[in-house]
Amino acid sequence: VFFFHFAAMNSSHILARLNAATELPTLRGMELALGGLVAMALLALPVRSFLELSAPPRLPQALLMLLRCALFPSAVEEVFWRVLLLPNVHIDGSGSPASGMLGQMTPTQWLWACACLVLFVLYHIPFGYALARLGALRDDGRTFRDPRFIWLALVLGTACSMVYLVSGNYWACVLVHWLPVCVWLLLLGGEQRLRRDTSSPSSATQLSAESDEKK
């Protein structure tokens, strides 16, 4: 599917999208990013059992994590899943109306955007499993398979897609992606989940308790 999508675009079109998307964000773009962040915070409430307050790491480790998350997943994933795959209002639309591409997309474009969103969410499952097999994670990929994580990935992907379709700005999407991931990893137990050894008895007990809580 992605091959045919890129085959339909020539290199000049791809470069035009990249150039338009990477311009400095406007005030409108930052307002949309703020709105996306607020919406995500509200939509995360139903799965708040997944979010555990945790003590942040020491400053050097925290800064390293902030930089790492800025590069991946935020910058890399937004280039692929938003800039390259979704239409840009400045290139594929007519100027920059208040609703961006939302009022200009054809049914086919809407179907494509929804398919990209679903694939963005689902790709986390094999990706988490692959990271666990490589030793980068110690949770055996459980976190990325957790339905609560899947919900949060859907919320984040939807927010990033909507911000991009309206603003056409890459940096606004990176901010919407980067900040929640950093808050989750540093303050809401994300790093502890990913580094938790599921083979230990204490972890097994905690996972069982969480399973009962989800039920």
mmCIF file with all atom_site columns, C-alpha atoms in Angstrom:
data_model
loop_
_atom_site.group_PDB
_atom_site.id
_atom_site.type_symbol
_atom_site.label_atom_id
_atom_site.label_alt_id
_atom_site.label_comp_id
_atom_site.label_asym_id
_atom_site.label_entity_id
_atom_site.label_seq_id
_atom_site.pdbx_PDB_ins_code
_atom_site.Cartn_x
_atom_site.Cartn_y
_atom_site.Cartn_z
_atom_site.occupancy
_atom_site.B_iso_or_equiv
_atom_site.pdbx_formal_charge
_atom_site.auth_seq_id
_atom_site.auth_comp_id
_atom_site.auth_asym_id
_atom_site.auth_atom_id
_atom_site.pdbx_PDB_model_num
ATOM 1   C CA . VAL A 1 1   ? 0.000   0.000   0.000  1.00 0.00 ? 1   VAL A CA 1
ATOM 2   C CA . PHE A 1 2   ? 2.725   2.441   0.997  1.00 0.00 ? 2   PHE A CA 1
ATOM 3   C CA . PHE A 1 3   ? 4.721   1.527   -2.125 1.00 0.00 ? 3   PHE A CA 1
ATOM 4   C CA . PHE A 1 4   ? 1.856   2.508   -4.423 1.00 0.00 ? 4   PHE A CA 1
ATOM 5   C CA . HIS A 1 5   ? 1.272   5.680   -2.419 1.00 0.00 ? 5   HIS A CA 1
ATOM 6   C CA . PHE A 1 6   ? 4.869   6.832   -2.851 1.00 0.00 ? 6   PHE A CA 1
ATOM 7   C CA . ALA A 1 7   ? 4.955   5.646   -6.455 1.00 0.00 ? 7   ALA A CA 1
ATOM 8   C CA . ALA A 1 8   ? 2.064   8.011   -7.170 1.00 0.00 ? 8   ALA A CA 1
ATOM 9   C CA . MET A 1 9   ? 4.118   10.955  -5.891 1.00 0.00 ? 9   MET A CA 1
ATOM 10  C CA . ASN A 1 10  ? 7.237   12.202  -7.623 1.00 0.00 ? 10  ASN A CA 1
ATOM 11  C CA . SER A 1 11  ? 10.283  13.375  -5.722 1.00 0.00 ? 11  SER A CA 1
ATOM 12  C CA . SER A 1 12  ? 9.459   17.050  -6.248 1.00 0.00 ? 12  SER A CA 1
ATOM 13  C CA . HIS A 1 13  ? 6.056   16.563  -4.606 1.00 0.00 ? 13  HIS A CA 1
ATOM 14  C CA . ILE A 1 14  ? 7.638   14.832  -1.613 1.00 0.00 ? 14  ILE A CA 1
ATOM 15  C CA . LEU A 1 15  ? 10.225  17.610  -1.269 1.00 0.00 ? 15  LEU A CA 1
ATOM 16  C CA . ALA A 1 16  ? 7.514   20.234  -1.563 1.00 0.00 ? 16  ALA A CA 1
ATOM 17  C CA . ARG A 1 17  ? 5.606   18.597  1.297  1.00 0.00 ? 17  ARG A CA 1
ATOM 18  C CA . LEU A 1 18  ? 8.752   18.460  3.413  1.00 0.00 ? 18  LEU A CA 1
ATOM 19  C CA . ASN A 1 19  ? 9.612   22.092  2.732  1.00 0.00 ? 19  ASN A CA 1
ATOM 20  C CA . ALA A 1 20  ? 6.108   23.325  3.495  1.00 0.00 ? 20  ALA A CA 1
ATOM 21  C CA . ALA A 1 21  ? 5.752   21.223  6.631  1.00 0.00 ? 21  ALA A CA 1
ATOM 22  C CA . THR A 1 22  ? 9.093   22.221  8.158  1.00 0.00 ? 22  THR A CA 1
ATOM 23  C CA . GLU A 1 23  ? 8.521   25.964  8.084  1.00 0.00 ? 23  GLU A CA 1
ATOM 24  C CA . LEU A 1 24  ? 8.420   27.616  11.500 1.00 0.00 ? 24  LEU A CA 1
ATOM 25  C CA . PRO A 1 25  ? 5.038   27.056  13.160 1.00 0.00 ? 25  PRO A CA 1
ATOM 26  C CA . THR A 1 26  ? 2.583   29.924  13.223 1.00 0.00 ? 26  THR A CA 1
ATOM 27  C CA . LEU A 1 27  ? 0.639   31.049  16.275 1.00 0.00 ? 27  LEU A CA 1
ATOM 28  C CA . ARG A 1 28  ? -2.307  29.108  14.850 1.00 0.00 ? 28  ARG A CA 1
ATOM 29  C CA . GLY A 1 29  ? -0.180  25.968  14.696 1.00 0.00 ? 29  GLY A CA 1
ATOM 30  C CA . MET A 1 30  ? 0.897   26.317  18.308 1.00 0.00 ? 30  MET A CA 1
ATOM 31  C CA . GLU A 1 31  ? -2.700  26.914  19.395 1.00 0.00 ? 31  GLU A CA 1
ATOM 32  C CA . LEU A 1 32  ? -3.702  23.703  17.633 1.00 0.00 ? 32  LEU A CA 1
ATOM 33  C CA . ALA A 1 33  ? -0.846  21.844  19.326 1.00 0.00 ? 33  ALA A CA 1
ATOM 34  C CA . LEU A 1 34  ? -1.986  23.115  22.728 1.00 0.00 ? 34  LEU A CA 1
ATOM 35  C CA . GLY A 1 35  ? -5.551  22.059  21.952 1.00 0.00 ? 35  GLY A CA 1
ATOM 36  C CA . GLY A 1 36  ? -4.339  18.612  20.927 1.00 0.00 ? 36  GLY A CA 1
ATOM 37  C CA . LEU A 1 37  ? -2.402  18.216  24.172 1.00 0.00 ? 37  LEU A CA 1
ATOM 38  C CA . VAL A 1 38  ? -5.419  19.200  26.282 1.00 0.00 ? 38  VAL A CA 1
ATOM 39  C CA . ALA A 1 39  ? -7.667  16.797  24.363 1.00 0.00 ? 39  ALA A CA 1
ATOM 40  C CA . MET A 1 40  ? -5.187  13.957  24.875 1.00 0.00 ? 40  MET A CA 1
ATOM 41  C CA . ALA A 1 41  ? -5.002  14.621  28.608 1.00 0.00 ? 41  ALA A CA 1
ATOM 42  C CA . LEU A 1 42  ? -8.785  14.381  28.860 1.00 0.00 ? 42  LEU A CA 1
ATOM 43  C CA . LEU A 1 43  ? -9.006  11.248  26.711 1.00 0.00 ? 43  LEU A CA 1
ATOM 44  C CA . ALA A 1 44  ? -6.322  9.562   28.811 1.00 0.00 ? 44  ALA A CA 1
ATOM 45  C CA . LEU A 1 45  ? -8.541  9.681   31.903 1.00 0.00 ? 45  LEU A CA 1
ATOM 46  C CA . PRO A 1 46  ? -10.392 6.407   31.113 1.00 0.00 ? 46  PRO A CA 1
ATOM 47  C CA . VAL A 1 47  ? -7.076  4.517   31.254 1.00 0.00 ? 47  VAL A CA 1
ATOM 48  C CA . ARG A 1 48  ? -5.521  6.386   34.183 1.00 0.00 ? 48  ARG A CA 1
ATOM 49  C CA . SER A 1 49  ? -4.852  3.021   35.871 1.00 0.00 ? 49  SER A CA 1
ATOM 50  C CA . PHE A 1 50  ? -2.103  2.628   33.243 1.00 0.00 ? 50  PHE A CA 1
ATOM 51  C CA . LEU A 1 51  ? -0.460  5.869   34.396 1.00 0.00 ? 51  LEU A CA 1
ATOM 52  C CA . GLU A 1 52  ? 1.409   5.585   37.685 1.00 0.00 ? 52  GLU A CA 1
ATOM 53  C CA . LEU A 1 53  ? 3.089   8.583   39.302 1.00 0.00 ? 53  LEU A CA 1
ATOM 54  C CA . SER A 1 54  ? 6.804   7.911   39.536 1.00 0.00 ? 54  SER A CA 1
ATOM 55  C CA . ALA A 1 55  ? 9.890   9.780   40.658 1.00 0.00 ? 55  ALA A CA 1
ATOM 56  C CA . PRO A 1 56  ? 11.789  11.271  37.704 1.00 0.00 ? 56  PRO A CA 1
ATOM 57  C CA . PRO A 1 57  ? 15.359  10.129  37.043 1.00 0.00 ? 57  PRO A CA 1
ATOM 58  C CA . ARG A 1 58  ? 18.340  12.318  37.783 1.00 0.00 ? 58  ARG A CA 1
ATOM 59  C CA . LEU A 1 59  ? 18.776  15.411  35.636 1.00 0.00 ? 59  LEU A CA 1
ATOM 60  C CA . PRO A 1 60  ? 21.418  14.003  33.218 1.00 0.00 ? 60  PRO A CA 1
ATOM 61  C CA . GLN A 1 61  ? 19.284  10.911  32.509 1.00 0.00 ? 61  GLN A CA 1
ATOM 62  C CA . ALA A 1 62  ? 16.156  13.031  32.179 1.00 0.00 ? 62  ALA A CA 1
ATOM 63  C CA . LEU A 1 63  ? 17.806  15.390  29.679 1.00 0.00 ? 63  LEU A CA 1
ATOM 64  C CA . LEU A 1 64  ? 19.116  12.451  27.682 1.00 0.00 ? 64  LEU A CA 1
ATOM 65  C CA . MET A 1 65  ? 15.645  10.948  27.555 1.00 0.00 ? 65  MET A CA 1
ATOM 66  C CA . LEU A 1 66  ? 14.131  14.264  26.445 1.00 0.00 ? 66  LEU A CA 1
ATOM 67  C CA . LEU A 1 67  ? 16.623  14.471  23.588 1.00 0.00 ? 67  LEU A CA 1
ATOM 68  C CA . ARG A 1 68  ? 16.179  10.823  22.663 1.00 0.00 ? 68  ARG A CA 1
ATOM 69  C CA . CYS A 1 69  ? 12.387  11.133  22.545 1.00 0.00 ? 69  CYS A CA 1
ATOM 70  C CA . ALA A 1 70  ? 12.654  14.292  20.455 1.00 0.00 ? 70  ALA A CA 1
ATOM 71  C CA . LEU A 1 71  ? 14.484  12.269  17.804 1.00 0.00 ? 71  LEU A CA 1
ATOM 72  C CA . PHE A 1 72  ? 12.597  9.010   18.200 1.00 0.00 ? 72  PHE A CA 1
ATOM 73  C CA . PRO A 1 73  ? 9.736   8.454   18.309 1.00 0.00 ? 73  PRO A CA 1
ATOM 74  C CA . SER A 1 74  ? 8.644   12.072  17.833 1.00 0.00 ? 74  SER A CA 1
ATOM 75  C CA . ALA A 1 75  ? 10.653  13.488  14.917 1.00 0.00 ? 75  ALA A CA 1
ATOM 76  C CA . VAL A 1 76  ? 11.106  10.248  12.964 1.00 0.00 ? 76  VAL A CA 1
ATOM 77  C CA . GLU A 1 77  ? 7.547   8.971   13.290 1.00 0.00 ? 77  GLU A CA 1
ATOM 78  C CA . GLU A 1 78  ? 5.991   12.343  12.449 1.00 0.00 ? 78  GLU A CA 1
ATOM 79  C CA . VAL A 1 79  ? 8.010   12.631  9.240  1.00 0.00 ? 79  VAL A CA 1
ATOM 80  C CA . PHE A 1 80  ? 6.780   9.246   8.067  1.00 0.00 ? 80  PHE A CA 1
ATOM 81  C CA . TRP A 1 81  ? 3.257   8.914   9.453  1.00 0.00 ? 81  TRP A CA 1
ATOM 82  C CA . ARG A 1 82  ? 2.171   12.502  8.971  1.00 0.00 ? 82  ARG A CA 1
ATOM 83  C CA . VAL A 1 83  ? 4.360   14.528  6.578  1.00 0.00 ? 83  VAL A CA 1
ATOM 84  C CA . LEU A 1 84  ? 5.005   11.841  3.961  1.00 0.00 ? 84  LEU A CA 1
ATOM 85  C CA . LEU A 1 85  ? 1.663   10.045  4.155  1.00 0.00 ? 85  LEU A CA 1
ATOM 86  C CA . LEU A 1 86  ? -0.936  12.750  4.764  1.00 0.00 ? 86  LEU A CA 1
ATOM 87  C CA . PRO A 1 87  ? -1.897  15.638  2.455  1.00 0.00 ? 87  PRO A CA 1
ATOM 88  C CA . ASN A 1 88  ? -0.477  19.048  3.313  1.00 0.00 ? 88  ASN A CA 1
ATOM 89  C CA . VAL A 1 89  ? -2.812  22.028  3.147  1.00 0.00 ? 89  VAL A CA 1
ATOM 90  C CA . HIS A 1 90  ? -0.115  24.235  1.596  1.00 0.00 ? 90  HIS A CA 1
ATOM 91  C CA . ILE A 1 91  ? 0.726   21.738  -1.180 1.00 0.00 ? 91  ILE A CA 1
ATOM 92  C CA . ASP A 1 92  ? -2.288  19.477  -1.663 1.00 0.00 ? 92  ASP A CA 1
ATOM 93  C CA . GLY A 1 93  ? -4.995  21.931  -0.574 1.00 0.00 ? 93  GLY A CA 1
ATOM 94  C CA . SER A 1 94  ? -6.035  25.446  -1.493 1.00 0.00 ? 94  SER A CA 1
ATOM 95  C CA . GLY A 1 95  ? -4.054  27.735  0.759  1.00 0.00 ? 95  GLY A CA 1
ATOM 96  C CA . SER A 1 96  ? -4.533  27.687  4.514  1.00 0.00 ? 96  SER A CA 1
ATOM 97  C CA . PRO A 1 97  ? -8.206  28.007  5.528  1.00 0.00 ? 97  PRO A CA 1
ATOM 98  C CA . ALA A 1 98  ? -9.222  27.769  9.160  1.00 0.00 ? 98  ALA A CA 1
ATOM 99  C CA . SER A 1 99  ? -10.049 24.073  8.836  1.00 0.00 ? 99  SER A CA 1
ATOM 100 C CA . GLY A 1 100 ? -6.917  23.246  6.819  1.00 0.00 ? 100 GLY A CA 1
ATOM 101 C CA . MET A 1 101 ? -7.348  20.041  4.818  1.00 0.00 ? 101 MET A CA 1
ATOM 102 C CA . LEU A 1 102 ? -10.365 18.870  6.830  1.00 0.00 ? 102 LEU A CA 1
ATOM 103 C CA . GLY A 1 103 ? -12.849 20.688  4.619  1.00 0.00 ? 103 GLY A CA 1
ATOM 104 C CA . GLN A 1 104 ? -11.053 19.824  1.383  1.00 0.00 ? 104 GLN A CA 1
ATOM 105 C CA . MET A 1 105 ? -10.292 16.113  1.616  1.00 0.00 ? 105 MET A CA 1
ATOM 106 C CA . THR A 1 106 ? -11.977 13.662  -0.720 1.00 0.00 ? 106 THR A CA 1
ATOM 107 C CA . PRO A 1 107 ? -13.525 10.414  0.582  1.00 0.00 ? 107 PRO A CA 1
ATOM 108 C CA . THR A 1 108 ? -10.477 8.565   -0.727 1.00 0.00 ? 108 THR A CA 1
ATOM 109 C CA . GLN A 1 109 ? -8.152  10.867  1.208  1.00 0.00 ? 109 GLN A CA 1
ATOM 110 C CA . TRP A 1 110 ? -10.206 10.383  4.372  1.00 0.00 ? 110 TRP A CA 1
ATOM 111 C CA . LEU A 1 111 ? -10.051 6.611   3.917  1.00 0.00 ? 111 LEU A CA 1
ATOM 112 C CA . TRP A 1 112 ? -6.297  6.826   3.411  1.00 0.00 ? 112 TRP A CA 1
ATOM 113 C CA . ALA A 1 113 ? -5.843  9.001   6.521  1.00 0.00 ? 113 ALA A CA 1
ATOM 114 C CA . CYS A 1 114 ? -7.867  6.551   8.628  1.00 0.00 ? 114 CYS A CA 1
ATOM 115 C CA . ALA A 1 115 ? -5.892  3.597   7.281  1.00 0.00 ? 115 ALA A CA 1
ATOM 116 C CA . CYS A 1 116 ? -2.615  5.358   8.141  1.00 0.00 ? 116 CYS A CA 1
ATOM 117 C CA . LEU A 1 117 ? -3.882  6.022   11.659 1.00 0.00 ? 117 LEU A CA 1
ATOM 118 C CA . VAL A 1 118 ? -4.841  2.375   12.194 1.00 0.00 ? 118 VAL A CA 1
ATOM 119 C CA . LEU A 1 119 ? -1.475  1.187   10.903 1.00 0.00 ? 119 LEU A CA 1
ATOM 120 C CA . PHE A 1 120 ? 0.323   3.727   13.102 1.00 0.00 ? 120 PHE A CA 1
ATOM 121 C CA . VAL A 1 121 ? -1.413  2.275   16.156 1.00 0.00 ? 121 VAL A CA 1
ATOM 122 C CA . LEU A 1 122 ? -0.978  -1.379  15.225 1.00 0.00 ? 122 LEU A CA 1
ATOM 123 C CA . TYR A 1 123 ? 2.685   -1.113  14.261 1.00 0.00 ? 123 TYR A CA 1
ATOM 124 C CA . HIS A 1 124 ? 3.543   -0.540  17.926 1.00 0.00 ? 124 HIS A CA 1
ATOM 125 C CA . ILE A 1 125 ? 2.655   -4.151  18.750 1.00 0.00 ? 125 ILE A CA 1
ATOM 126 C CA . PRO A 1 126 ? 5.296   -5.912  16.597 1.00 0.00 ? 126 PRO A CA 1
ATOM 127 C CA . PHE A 1 127 ? 7.691   -3.023  17.242 1.00 0.00 ? 127 PHE A CA 1
ATOM 128 C CA . GLY A 1 128 ? 7.480   -3.567  21.008 1.00 0.00 ? 128 GLY A CA 1
ATOM 129 C CA . TYR A 1 129 ? 7.963   -7.290  20.533 1.00 0.00 ? 129 TYR A CA 1
ATOM 130 C CA . ALA A 1 130 ? 11.017  -6.666  18.318 1.00 0.00 ? 130 ALA A CA 1
ATOM 131 C CA . LEU A 1 131 ? 12.570  -4.294  20.858 1.00 0.00 ? 131 LEU A CA 1
ATOM 132 C CA . ALA A 1 132 ? 12.065  -6.892  23.580 1.00 0.00 ? 132 ALA A CA 1
ATOM 133 C CA . ARG A 1 133 ? 13.736  -9.578  21.473 1.00 0.00 ? 133 ARG A CA 1
ATOM 134 C CA . LEU A 1 134 ? 16.689  -7.240  20.868 1.00 0.00 ? 134 LEU A CA 1
ATOM 135 C CA . GLY A 1 135 ? 17.010  -6.627  24.582 1.00 0.00 ? 135 GLY A CA 1
ATOM 136 C CA . ALA A 1 136 ? 16.052  -2.957  24.464 1.00 0.00 ? 136 ALA A CA 1
ATOM 137 C CA . LEU A 1 137 ? 12.994  -3.659  26.632 1.00 0.00 ? 137 LEU A CA 1
ATOM 138 C CA . ARG A 1 138 ? 12.583  -6.081  29.506 1.00 0.00 ? 138 ARG A CA 1
ATOM 139 C CA . ASP A 1 139 ? 8.800   -6.326  29.549 1.00 0.00 ? 139 ASP A CA 1
ATOM 140 C CA . ASP A 1 140 ? 8.588   -8.925  26.750 1.00 0.00 ? 140 ASP A CA 1
ATOM 141 C CA . GLY A 1 141 ? 6.605   -6.428  24.690 1.00 0.00 ? 141 GLY A CA 1
ATOM 142 C CA . ARG A 1 142 ? 3.668   -6.499  27.131 1.00 0.00 ? 142 ARG A CA 1
ATOM 143 C CA . THR A 1 143 ? 3.373   -2.720  27.405 1.00 0.00 ? 143 THR A CA 1
ATOM 144 C CA . PHE A 1 144 ? 2.860   -2.176  23.682 1.00 0.00 ? 144 PHE A CA 1
ATOM 145 C CA . ARG A 1 145 ? 0.243   -4.953  23.610 1.00 0.00 ? 145 ARG A CA 1
ATOM 146 C CA . ASP A 1 146 ? -1.701  -3.583  26.567 1.00 0.00 ? 146 ASP A CA 1
ATOM 147 C CA . PRO A 1 147 ? -5.173  -2.360  25.416 1.00 0.00 ? 147 PRO A CA 1
ATOM 148 C CA . ARG A 1 148 ? -4.686  0.776   27.510 1.00 0.00 ? 148 ARG A CA 1
ATOM 149 C CA . PHE A 1 149 ? -1.473  1.579   25.645 1.00 0.00 ? 149 PHE A CA 1
ATOM 150 C CA . ILE A 1 150 ? -3.234  0.897   22.339 1.00 0.00 ? 150 ILE A CA 1
ATOM 151 C CA . TRP A 1 151 ? -5.930  3.404   23.339 1.00 0.00 ? 151 TRP A CA 1
ATOM 152 C CA . LEU A 1 152 ? -3.316  6.026   24.214 1.00 0.00 ? 152 LEU A CA 1
ATOM 153 C CA . ALA A 1 153 ? -1.509  5.415   20.913 1.00 0.00 ? 153 ALA A CA 1
ATOM 154 C CA . LEU A 1 154 ? -4.820  5.896   19.084 1.00 0.00 ? 154 LEU A CA 1
ATOM 155 C CA . VAL A 1 155 ? -5.481  9.137   20.951 1.00 0.00 ? 155 VAL A CA 1
ATOM 156 C CA . LEU A 1 156 ? -1.973  10.425  20.254 1.00 0.00 ? 156 LEU A CA 1
ATOM 157 C CA . GLY A 1 157 ? -2.068  9.419   16.590 1.00 0.00 ? 157 GLY A CA 1
ATOM 158 C CA . THR A 1 158 ? -5.456  11.068  16.111 1.00 0.00 ? 158 THR A CA 1
ATOM 159 C CA . ALA A 1 159 ? -4.279  14.290  17.758 1.00 0.00 ? 159 ALA A CA 1
ATOM 160 C CA . CYS A 1 160 ? -1.111  14.438  15.654 1.00 0.00 ? 160 CYS A CA 1
ATOM 161 C CA . SER A 1 161 ? -3.034  13.701  12.449 1.00 0.00 ? 161 SER A CA 1
ATOM 162 C CA . MET A 1 162 ? -5.670  16.356  13.150 1.00 0.00 ? 162 MET A CA 1
ATOM 163 C CA . VAL A 1 163 ? -3.057  18.977  14.033 1.00 0.00 ? 163 VAL A CA 1
ATOM 164 C CA . TYR A 1 164 ? -1.151  18.210  10.845 1.00 0.00 ? 164 TYR A CA 1
ATOM 165 C CA . LEU A 1 165 ? -4.192  18.158  8.578  1.00 0.00 ? 165 LEU A CA 1
ATOM 166 C CA . VAL A 1 166 ? -5.306  21.547  9.878  1.00 0.00 ? 166 VAL A CA 1
ATOM 167 C CA . SER A 1 167 ? -1.938  23.308  10.230 1.00 0.00 ? 167 SER A CA 1
ATOM 168 C CA . GLY A 1 168 ? 0.258   21.449  7.764  1.00 0.00 ? 168 GLY A CA 1
ATOM 169 C CA . ASN A 1 169 ? 3.122   22.019  10.206 1.00 0.00 ? 169 ASN A CA 1
ATOM 170 C CA . TYR A 1 170 ? 5.588   19.303  11.158 1.00 0.00 ? 170 TYR A CA 1
ATOM 171 C CA . TRP A 1 171 ? 6.919   21.001  14.285 1.00 0.00 ? 171 TRP A CA 1
ATOM 172 C CA . ALA A 1 172 ? 3.480   21.336  15.832 1.00 0.00 ? 172 ALA A CA 1
ATOM 173 C CA . CYS A 1 173 ? 2.999   17.578  15.388 1.00 0.00 ? 173 CYS A CA 1
ATOM 174 C CA . VAL A 1 174 ? 6.404   16.820  16.877 1.00 0.00 ? 174 VAL A CA 1
ATOM 175 C CA . LEU A 1 175 ? 5.483   18.830  19.974 1.00 0.00 ? 175 LEU A CA 1
ATOM 176 C CA . VAL A 1 176 ? 2.136   17.019  20.319 1.00 0.00 ? 176 VAL A CA 1
ATOM 177 C CA . HIS A 1 177 ? 3.953   13.691  20.045 1.00 0.00 ? 177 HIS A CA 1
ATOM 178 C CA . TRP A 1 178 ? 7.029   14.513  22.129 1.00 0.00 ? 178 TRP A CA 1
ATOM 179 C CA . LEU A 1 179 ? 5.531   16.075  25.246 1.00 0.00 ? 179 LEU A CA 1
ATOM 180 C CA . PRO A 1 180 ? 3.067   13.271  26.191 1.00 0.00 ? 180 PRO A CA 1
ATOM 181 C CA . VAL A 1 181 ? 5.687   10.576  25.566 1.00 0.00 ? 181 VAL A CA 1
ATOM 182 C CA . CYS A 1 182 ? 8.198   12.386  27.787 1.00 0.00 ? 182 CYS A CA 1
ATOM 183 C CA . VAL A 1 183 ? 5.644   12.934  30.557 1.00 0.00 ? 183 VAL A CA 1
ATOM 184 C CA . TRP A 1 184 ? 4.672   9.251   30.419 1.00 0.00 ? 184 TRP A CA 1
ATOM 185 C CA . LEU A 1 185 ? 8.248   8.004   30.504 1.00 0.00 ? 185 LEU A CA 1
ATOM 186 C CA . LEU A 1 186 ? 9.563   10.439  33.124 1.00 0.00 ? 186 LEU A CA 1
ATOM 187 C CA . LEU A 1 187 ? 6.620   11.018  35.454 1.00 0.00 ? 187 LEU A CA 1
ATOM 188 C CA . LEU A 1 188 ? 3.889   8.449   34.843 1.00 0.00 ? 188 LEU A CA 1
ATOM 189 C CA . GLY A 1 189 ? 5.702   5.149   35.111 1.00 0.00 ? 189 GLY A CA 1
ATOM 190 C CA . GLY A 1 190 ? 6.415   4.532   31.434 1.00 0.00 ? 190 GLY A CA 1
ATOM 191 C CA . GLU A 1 191 ? 10.130  3.885   31.794 1.00 0.00 ? 191 GLU A CA 1
ATOM 192 C CA . GLN A 1 192 ? 9.531   1.558   34.746 1.00 0.00 ? 192 GLN A CA 1
ATOM 193 C CA . ARG A 1 193 ? 6.995   -0.445  32.733 1.00 0.00 ? 193 ARG A CA 1
ATOM 194 C CA . LEU A 1 194 ? 9.304   -0.839  29.769 1.00 0.00 ? 194 LEU A CA 1
ATOM 195 C CA . ARG A 1 195 ? 12.270  -1.858  31.934 1.00 0.00 ? 195 ARG A CA 1
ATOM 196 C CA . ARG A 1 196 ? 10.278  -4.181  34.198 1.00 0.00 ? 196 ARG A CA 1
ATOM 197 C CA . ASP A 1 197 ? 11.502  -7.767  34.059 1.00 0.00 ? 197 ASP A CA 1
ATOM 198 C CA . THR A 1 198 ? 8.320   -9.802  33.583 1.00 0.00 ? 198 THR A CA 1
ATOM 199 C CA . SER A 1 199 ? 10.110  -12.983 34.584 1.00 0.00 ? 199 SER A CA 1
ATOM 200 C CA . SER A 1 200 ? 10.592  -11.835 38.196 1.00 0.00 ? 200 SER A CA 1
ATOM 201 C CA . PRO A 1 201 ? 8.000   -12.976 40.799 1.00 0.00 ? 201 PRO A CA 1
ATOM 202 C CA . SER A 1 202 ? 7.241   -9.425  41.948 1.00 0.00 ? 202 SER A CA 1
ATOM 203 C CA . SER A 1 203 ? 6.565   -8.283  38.389 1.00 0.00 ? 203 SER A CA 1
ATOM 204 C CA . ALA A 1 204 ? 4.345   -11.289 37.755 1.00 0.00 ? 204 ALA A CA 1
ATOM 205 C CA . THR A 1 205 ? 2.318   -10.423 40.860 1.00 0.00 ? 205 THR A CA 1
ATOM 206 C CA . GLN A 1 206 ? 1.969   -6.797  39.775 1.00 0.00 ? 206 GLN A CA 1
ATOM 207 C CA . LEU A 1 207 ? 0.925   -7.783  36.248 1.00 0.00 ? 207 LEU A CA 1
ATOM 208 C CA . SER A 1 208 ? -1.705  -10.119 37.684 1.00 0.00 ? 208 SER A CA 1
ATOM 209 C CA . ALA A 1 209 ? -3.050  -7.319  39.871 1.00 0.00 ? 209 ALA A CA 1
ATOM 210 C CA . GLU A 1 210 ? -3.228  -4.960  36.883 1.00 0.00 ? 210 GLU A CA 1
ATOM 211 C CA . SER A 1 211 ? -5.063  -7.611  34.867 1.00 0.00 ? 211 SER A CA 1
ATOM 212 C CA . ASP A 1 212 ? -7.642  -7.954  37.627 1.00 0.00 ? 212 ASP A CA 1
ATOM 213 C CA . GLU A 1 213 ? -7.991  -4.160  37.771 1.00 0.00 ? 213 GLU A CA 1
ATOM 214 C CA . LYS A 1 214 ? -8.658  -3.934  34.031 1.00 0.00 ? 214 LYS A CA 1
ATOM 215 C CA . LYS A 1 215 ? -11.404 -6.534  34.386 1.00 0.00 ? 215 LYS A CA 1
#
